[in-house]
mmCIF file of C-alpha atoms in Angstrom:
data_model
loop_
_atom_site.group_PDB
_atom_site.id
_atom_site.type_symbol
_atom_site.label_atom_id
_atom_site.label_comp_id
_atom_site.label_asym_id
_atom_site.label_seq_id
_atom_site.Cartn_x
_atom_site.Cartn_y
_atom_site.Cartn_z
ATOM 1 C CA UNK A 515 40.157 37.253 0.937
ATOM 2 C CA UNK A 516 42.829 34.772 -0.039
ATOM 3 C CA UNK A 517 41.039 31.486 0.034
ATOM 4 C CA UNK A 518 38.994 29.148 -2.076
ATOM 5 C CA UNK A 519 35.845 27.831 -0.412
ATOM 6 C CA UNK A 520 33.944 24.673 -1.301
ATOM 7 C CA UNK A 521 30.547 23.395 -0.248
ATOM 8 C CA UNK A 522 29.441 20.966 0.915
ATOM 9 C CA UNK A 523 32.335 19.462 2.835
ATOM 10 C CA UNK A 524 30.834 15.983 2.642
ATOM 11 C CA UNK A 525 28.206 14.558 0.286
ATOM 12 C CA UNK A 526 26.599 11.135 0.144
ATOM 13 C CA UNK A 527 24.419 10.384 -2.851
ATOM 14 C CA UNK A 528 22.741 7.487 -4.560
ATOM 15 C CA UNK A 529 23.353 6.572 -8.174
ATOM 16 C CA UNK A 530 20.068 8.123 -9.280
ATOM 17 C CA UNK A 531 20.496 11.432 -7.457
ATOM 18 C CA UNK A 532 21.359 14.815 -8.874
ATOM 19 C CA UNK A 533 23.576 17.038 -6.764
ATOM 20 C CA UNK A 534 25.928 19.971 -7.224
ATOM 21 C CA UNK A 535 29.279 20.966 -5.773
ATOM 22 C CA UNK A 536 30.066 24.634 -5.356
ATOM 23 C CA UNK A 537 33.363 26.522 -5.365
ATOM 24 C CA UNK A 538 33.947 30.212 -4.749
ATOM 25 C CA UNK A 539 36.952 32.531 -4.762
ATOM 26 C CA UNK A 540 37.237 36.290 -4.326
ATOM 27 C CA UNK A 541 40.874 36.753 -5.280
ATOM 28 C CA UNK A 542 40.096 38.062 -8.748
ATOM 29 C CA UNK A 543 41.503 34.918 -10.324
ATOM 30 C CA UNK A 544 40.430 34.275 -13.917
ATOM 31 C CA UNK A 545 41.174 30.558 -14.123
ATOM 32 C CA UNK A 546 39.376 27.899 -12.107
ATOM 33 C CA UNK A 547 39.826 24.142 -12.022
ATOM 34 C CA UNK A 548 38.111 20.951 -10.914
ATOM 35 C CA UNK A 549 40.256 18.021 -9.793
ATOM 36 C CA UNK A 550 39.362 14.524 -8.633
ATOM 37 C CA UNK A 551 41.575 12.878 -6.024
ATOM 38 C CA UNK A 552 41.379 9.231 -5.056
ATOM 39 C CA UNK A 553 42.931 8.000 -1.831
ATOM 40 C CA UNK A 554 46.723 8.010 -1.782
ATOM 41 C CA UNK A 555 46.901 9.472 -5.292
ATOM 42 C CA UNK A 556 47.713 12.918 -6.674
ATOM 43 C CA UNK A 557 44.904 15.135 -7.974
ATOM 44 C CA UNK A 558 43.690 14.427 -11.512
ATOM 45 C CA UNK A 559 42.609 17.392 -13.603
ATOM 46 C CA UNK A 560 38.996 17.260 -14.804
ATOM 47 C CA UNK A 561 38.092 20.726 -16.132
ATOM 48 C CA UNK A 562 39.662 24.139 -16.614
ATOM 49 C CA UNK A 563 37.747 27.388 -16.980
ATOM 50 C CA UNK A 564 39.597 30.405 -18.290
ATOM 51 C CA UNK A 565 37.812 33.754 -18.238
ATOM 52 C CA UNK A 566 34.537 31.900 -17.577
ATOM 53 C CA UNK A 567 34.905 29.715 -20.655
ATOM 54 C CA UNK A 568 35.585 25.988 -20.563
ATOM 55 C CA UNK A 569 39.056 25.543 -21.990
ATOM 56 C CA UNK A 570 39.957 22.008 -20.946
ATOM 57 C CA UNK A 571 37.808 18.904 -20.493
ATOM 58 C CA UNK A 572 40.063 15.978 -19.708
ATOM 59 C CA UNK A 573 37.766 13.347 -21.242
ATOM 60 C CA UNK A 574 35.498 13.397 -18.231
ATOM 61 C CA UNK A 575 32.230 11.373 -18.471
ATOM 62 C CA UNK A 576 29.116 13.412 -19.173
ATOM 63 C CA UNK A 577 27.659 12.537 -15.774
ATOM 64 C CA UNK A 578 29.923 15.367 -14.561
ATOM 65 C CA UNK A 579 28.811 18.761 -15.863
ATOM 66 C CA UNK A 580 30.752 21.908 -14.967
ATOM 67 C CA UNK A 581 29.356 25.408 -14.926
ATOM 68 C CA UNK A 582 30.968 28.792 -14.378
ATOM 69 C CA UNK A 583 28.197 31.350 -13.712
ATOM 70 C CA UNK A 584 30.666 34.185 -13.125
ATOM 71 C CA UNK A 585 34.336 34.791 -12.507
ATOM 72 C CA UNK A 586 34.061 33.949 -8.790
ATOM 73 C CA UNK A 587 31.912 30.829 -8.908
ATOM 74 C CA UNK A 588 32.395 27.332 -10.233
ATOM 75 C CA UNK A 589 29.881 24.520 -9.972
ATOM 76 C CA UNK A 590 30.087 20.826 -10.707
ATOM 77 C CA UNK A 591 26.738 19.185 -11.410
ATOM 78 C CA UNK A 592 26.541 15.474 -10.707
ATOM 79 C CA UNK A 593 24.022 13.032 -12.148
ATOM 80 C CA UNK A 594 23.821 9.241 -12.319
ATOM 81 C CA UNK A 595 27.202 8.740 -10.714
ATOM 82 C CA UNK A 596 28.830 5.391 -10.123
ATOM 83 C CA UNK A 597 30.387 4.110 -6.872
ATOM 84 C CA UNK A 598 33.829 4.449 -8.460
ATOM 85 C CA UNK A 599 33.238 8.210 -8.652
ATOM 86 C CA UNK A 600 33.589 8.367 -4.872
ATOM 87 C CA UNK A 601 36.576 10.628 -4.217
ATOM 88 C CA UNK A 602 37.708 14.002 -2.910
ATOM 89 C CA UNK A 603 36.768 16.730 -5.391
ATOM 90 C CA UNK A 604 39.060 19.722 -5.274
ATOM 91 C CA UNK A 605 38.540 23.154 -6.732
ATOM 92 C CA UNK A 606 41.468 25.456 -7.450
ATOM 93 C CA UNK A 607 42.022 28.895 -8.921
ATOM 94 C CA UNK A 608 44.906 30.871 -10.354
ATOM 95 C CA UNK A 609 45.458 34.373 -11.680
ATOM 96 C CA UNK A 610 45.520 33.082 -15.248
ATOM 97 C CA UNK A 611 45.871 29.663 -16.846
ATOM 98 C CA UNK A 612 48.246 27.351 -15.033
ATOM 99 C CA UNK A 613 49.933 29.866 -12.776
ATOM 100 C CA UNK A 614 50.344 28.717 -9.197
ATOM 101 C CA UNK A 615 47.079 27.262 -8.100
ATOM 102 C CA UNK A 616 45.276 27.829 -4.815
ATOM 103 C CA UNK A 617 43.181 24.897 -3.692
ATOM 104 C CA UNK A 618 40.000 24.687 -1.691
ATOM 105 C CA UNK A 619 39.518 22.145 1.123
ATOM 106 C CA UNK A 620 37.586 19.782 -1.124
ATOM 107 C CA UNK A 621 34.250 17.950 -1.053
ATOM 108 C CA UNK A 622 34.384 14.324 0.073
ATOM 109 C CA UNK A 623 31.880 12.534 -2.187
ATOM 110 C CA UNK A 624 30.527 9.056 -1.518
ATOM 111 C CA UNK A 625 28.308 7.389 -4.118
ATOM 112 C CA UNK A 626 26.237 4.489 -2.816
ATOM 113 C CA UNK B 927 56.439 14.137 -22.061
ATOM 114 C CA UNK B 928 56.448 15.946 -18.734
ATOM 115 C CA UNK B 929 56.683 13.907 -15.548
ATOM 116 C CA UNK B 930 57.578 14.154 -11.867
ATOM 117 C CA UNK B 931 59.121 11.403 -9.791
ATOM 118 C CA UNK B 932 59.178 11.405 -6.002
ATOM 119 C CA UNK B 933 60.738 9.070 -3.494
ATOM 120 C CA UNK B 934 58.433 6.348 -2.330
ATOM 121 C CA UNK B 935 56.899 6.722 1.094
ATOM 122 C CA UNK B 936 55.855 6.504 3.726
ATOM 123 C CA UNK B 937 58.684 8.350 5.394
ATOM 124 C CA UNK B 938 58.717 8.035 9.177
ATOM 125 C CA UNK B 939 60.916 10.320 11.264
ATOM 126 C CA UNK B 940 61.304 11.276 14.882
ATOM 127 C CA UNK B 941 60.606 14.839 15.939
ATOM 128 C CA UNK B 942 63.547 17.207 15.304
ATOM 129 C CA UNK B 943 65.056 14.924 12.649
ATOM 130 C CA UNK B 944 66.323 16.251 9.320
ATOM 131 C CA UNK B 945 63.970 15.764 6.371
ATOM 132 C CA UNK B 946 64.751 15.267 2.708
ATOM 133 C CA UNK B 947 62.109 14.301 0.149
ATOM 134 C CA UNK B 948 63.591 13.760 -3.294
ATOM 135 C CA UNK B 949 61.896 15.070 -6.426
ATOM 136 C CA UNK B 950 63.159 14.823 -9.983
ATOM 137 C CA UNK B 951 61.422 15.912 -13.127
ATOM 138 C CA UNK B 952 61.376 15.488 -16.876
ATOM 139 C CA UNK B 953 60.320 18.478 -18.932
ATOM 140 C CA UNK B 954 61.419 20.517 -21.907
ATOM 141 C CA UNK B 955 62.496 24.087 -21.442
ATOM 142 C CA UNK B 956 62.298 25.737 -18.049
ATOM 143 C CA UNK B 957 59.280 24.644 -16.047
ATOM 144 C CA UNK B 958 58.199 26.239 -12.781
ATOM 145 C CA UNK B 959 58.460 23.895 -9.807
ATOM 146 C CA UNK B 960 56.257 23.637 -6.730
ATOM 147 C CA UNK B 961 55.850 21.760 -3.491
ATOM 148 C CA UNK B 962 52.315 21.356 -2.195
ATOM 149 C CA UNK B 963 51.363 19.863 1.189
ATOM 150 C CA UNK B 964 48.118 18.083 2.017
ATOM 151 C CA UNK B 965 47.230 17.619 5.678
ATOM 152 C CA UNK B 966 44.774 14.843 6.578
ATOM 153 C CA UNK B 967 41.251 15.639 5.428
ATOM 154 C CA UNK B 968 42.235 18.871 3.704
ATOM 155 C CA UNK B 969 42.989 20.283 0.270
ATOM 156 C CA UNK B 970 46.428 21.061 -1.095
ATOM 157 C CA UNK B 971 48.352 24.067 0.171
ATOM 158 C CA UNK B 972 51.185 25.670 -1.742
ATOM 159 C CA UNK B 973 54.305 25.248 0.381
ATOM 160 C CA UNK B 974 56.956 26.830 -1.822
ATOM 161 C CA UNK B 975 57.898 27.421 -5.435
ATOM 162 C CA UNK B 976 60.789 28.246 -7.763
ATOM 163 C CA UNK B 977 60.436 29.611 -11.260
ATOM 164 C CA UNK B 978 63.977 29.487 -12.649
ATOM 165 C CA UNK B 979 67.198 27.571 -12.272
ATOM 166 C CA UNK B 980 69.095 28.059 -8.980
ATOM 167 C CA UNK B 981 66.083 29.738 -7.357
ATOM 168 C CA UNK B 982 65.514 28.632 -3.763
ATOM 169 C CA UNK B 983 61.974 28.495 -2.483
ATOM 170 C CA UNK B 984 61.437 28.592 1.269
ATOM 171 C CA UNK B 985 58.510 28.673 3.685
ATOM 172 C CA UNK B 986 57.840 27.517 7.264
ATOM 173 C CA UNK B 987 61.386 26.146 7.597
ATOM 174 C CA UNK B 988 61.129 24.107 4.385
ATOM 175 C CA UNK B 989 63.494 24.782 1.486
ATOM 176 C CA UNK B 990 63.989 23.499 -2.058
ATOM 177 C CA UNK B 991 66.444 24.581 -4.749
ATOM 178 C CA UNK B 992 65.729 24.360 -8.487
ATOM 179 C CA UNK B 993 68.644 22.379 -9.925
ATOM 180 C CA UNK B 994 68.528 22.407 -13.706
ATOM 181 C CA UNK B 995 71.687 20.314 -14.093
ATOM 182 C CA UNK B 996 70.225 17.432 -12.089
ATOM 183 C CA UNK B 997 66.548 18.189 -12.923
ATOM 184 C CA UNK B 998 65.767 18.074 -9.226
ATOM 185 C CA UNK B 999 63.809 20.034 -6.618
ATOM 186 C CA UNK B 1000 64.406 18.207 -3.336
ATOM 187 C CA UNK B 1001 62.476 19.339 -0.267
ATOM 188 C CA UNK B 1002 64.406 19.784 2.995
ATOM 189 C CA UNK B 1003 63.706 20.816 6.553
ATOM 190 C CA UNK B 1004 66.248 20.952 9.322
ATOM 191 C CA UNK B 1005 64.016 19.892 12.210
ATOM 192 C CA UNK B 1006 60.599 18.346 11.623
ATOM 193 C CA UNK B 1007 57.659 18.577 13.990
ATOM 194 C CA UNK B 1008 54.724 16.244 14.576
ATOM 195 C CA UNK B 1009 52.552 18.880 12.886
ATOM 196 C CA UNK B 1010 54.507 18.384 9.632
ATOM 197 C CA UNK B 1011 52.899 14.959 9.201
ATOM 198 C CA UNK B 1012 51.168 15.174 5.825
ATOM 199 C CA UNK B 1013 51.448 14.176 2.184
ATOM 200 C CA UNK B 1014 53.881 16.246 0.109
ATOM 201 C CA UNK B 1015 53.423 16.636 -3.650
ATOM 202 C CA UNK B 1016 56.095 17.890 -6.004
ATOM 203 C CA UNK B 1017 54.647 19.500 -9.137
ATOM 204 C CA UNK B 1018 55.753 21.266 -12.262
ATOM 205 C CA UNK B 1019 54.167 23.790 -14.563
ATOM 206 C CA UNK B 1020 55.571 23.278 -18.062
ATOM 207 C CA UNK B 1021 57.118 26.290 -19.762
ATOM 208 C CA UNK B 1022 54.639 25.940 -22.616
ATOM 209 C CA UNK B 1023 51.819 26.744 -20.210
ATOM 210 C CA UNK B 1024 50.123 23.369 -20.198
ATOM 211 C CA UNK B 1025 48.621 21.442 -17.292
ATOM 212 C CA UNK B 1026 50.334 21.118 -13.958
ATOM 213 C CA UNK B 1027 51.981 17.730 -13.534
ATOM 214 C CA UNK B 1028 51.926 16.298 -10.030
ATOM 215 C CA UNK B 1029 54.212 13.670 -8.579
ATOM 216 C CA UNK B 1030 52.666 10.670 -6.794
ATOM 217 C CA UNK B 1031 53.086 12.240 -3.348
ATOM 218 C CA UNK B 1032 55.189 11.247 -0.345
ATOM 219 C CA UNK B 1033 53.511 10.570 2.972
ATOM 220 C CA UNK B 1034 55.482 11.836 5.967
ATOM 221 C CA UNK B 1035 54.818 10.697 9.512
ATOM 222 C CA UNK B 1036 56.646 12.427 12.352
ATOM 223 C CA UNK B 1037 56.619 10.644 15.695
ATOM 224 C CA UNK B 1038 56.968 12.441 19.035
#
């Protein structure tokens, strides 16, 4: 299995909702990443997990809460988001920190 | 600091035309260099990479050569197809193992 999967593909939520994004890989990679991508912009790094431990948090607001339950799974818990948080959220993985990254298809999030 | 500069898009070509997308970088040491492609509505896919000076990465008819003397990694393809229409991101991985740095992306449209 050489892919990164993400669910859901699309998500619409209100500002008071709580939702979660899920990412999974079965390539044995030990580093996993969350990126946020706005339209016509490159991805912006949010979080890095290395060996299931959070190693990088790029000053992301606390309304985004990452979780890495095991080496294959990465979640992003969302709560009290703002409309400006609407974006494509991409998950990626690599063998170890910052080697070539393999991206999932993303979750298109709309906050109303 | 580390940075990547790409030619401004959009780039519009006719099918079977020759493609060049310029990429230059600023980094200390010897970074690894990558081209990623993002098709509409999808995540990023690794297109090709080069890890040391004078390396040539190639995939699906695309090529790029790591030029240390000009700090460049230009993407080329001899004959583009409509299916190559996408956004292309040049990226570097610094030699000190820090975050990937992405360029702003170049949108390519290929007309039949």
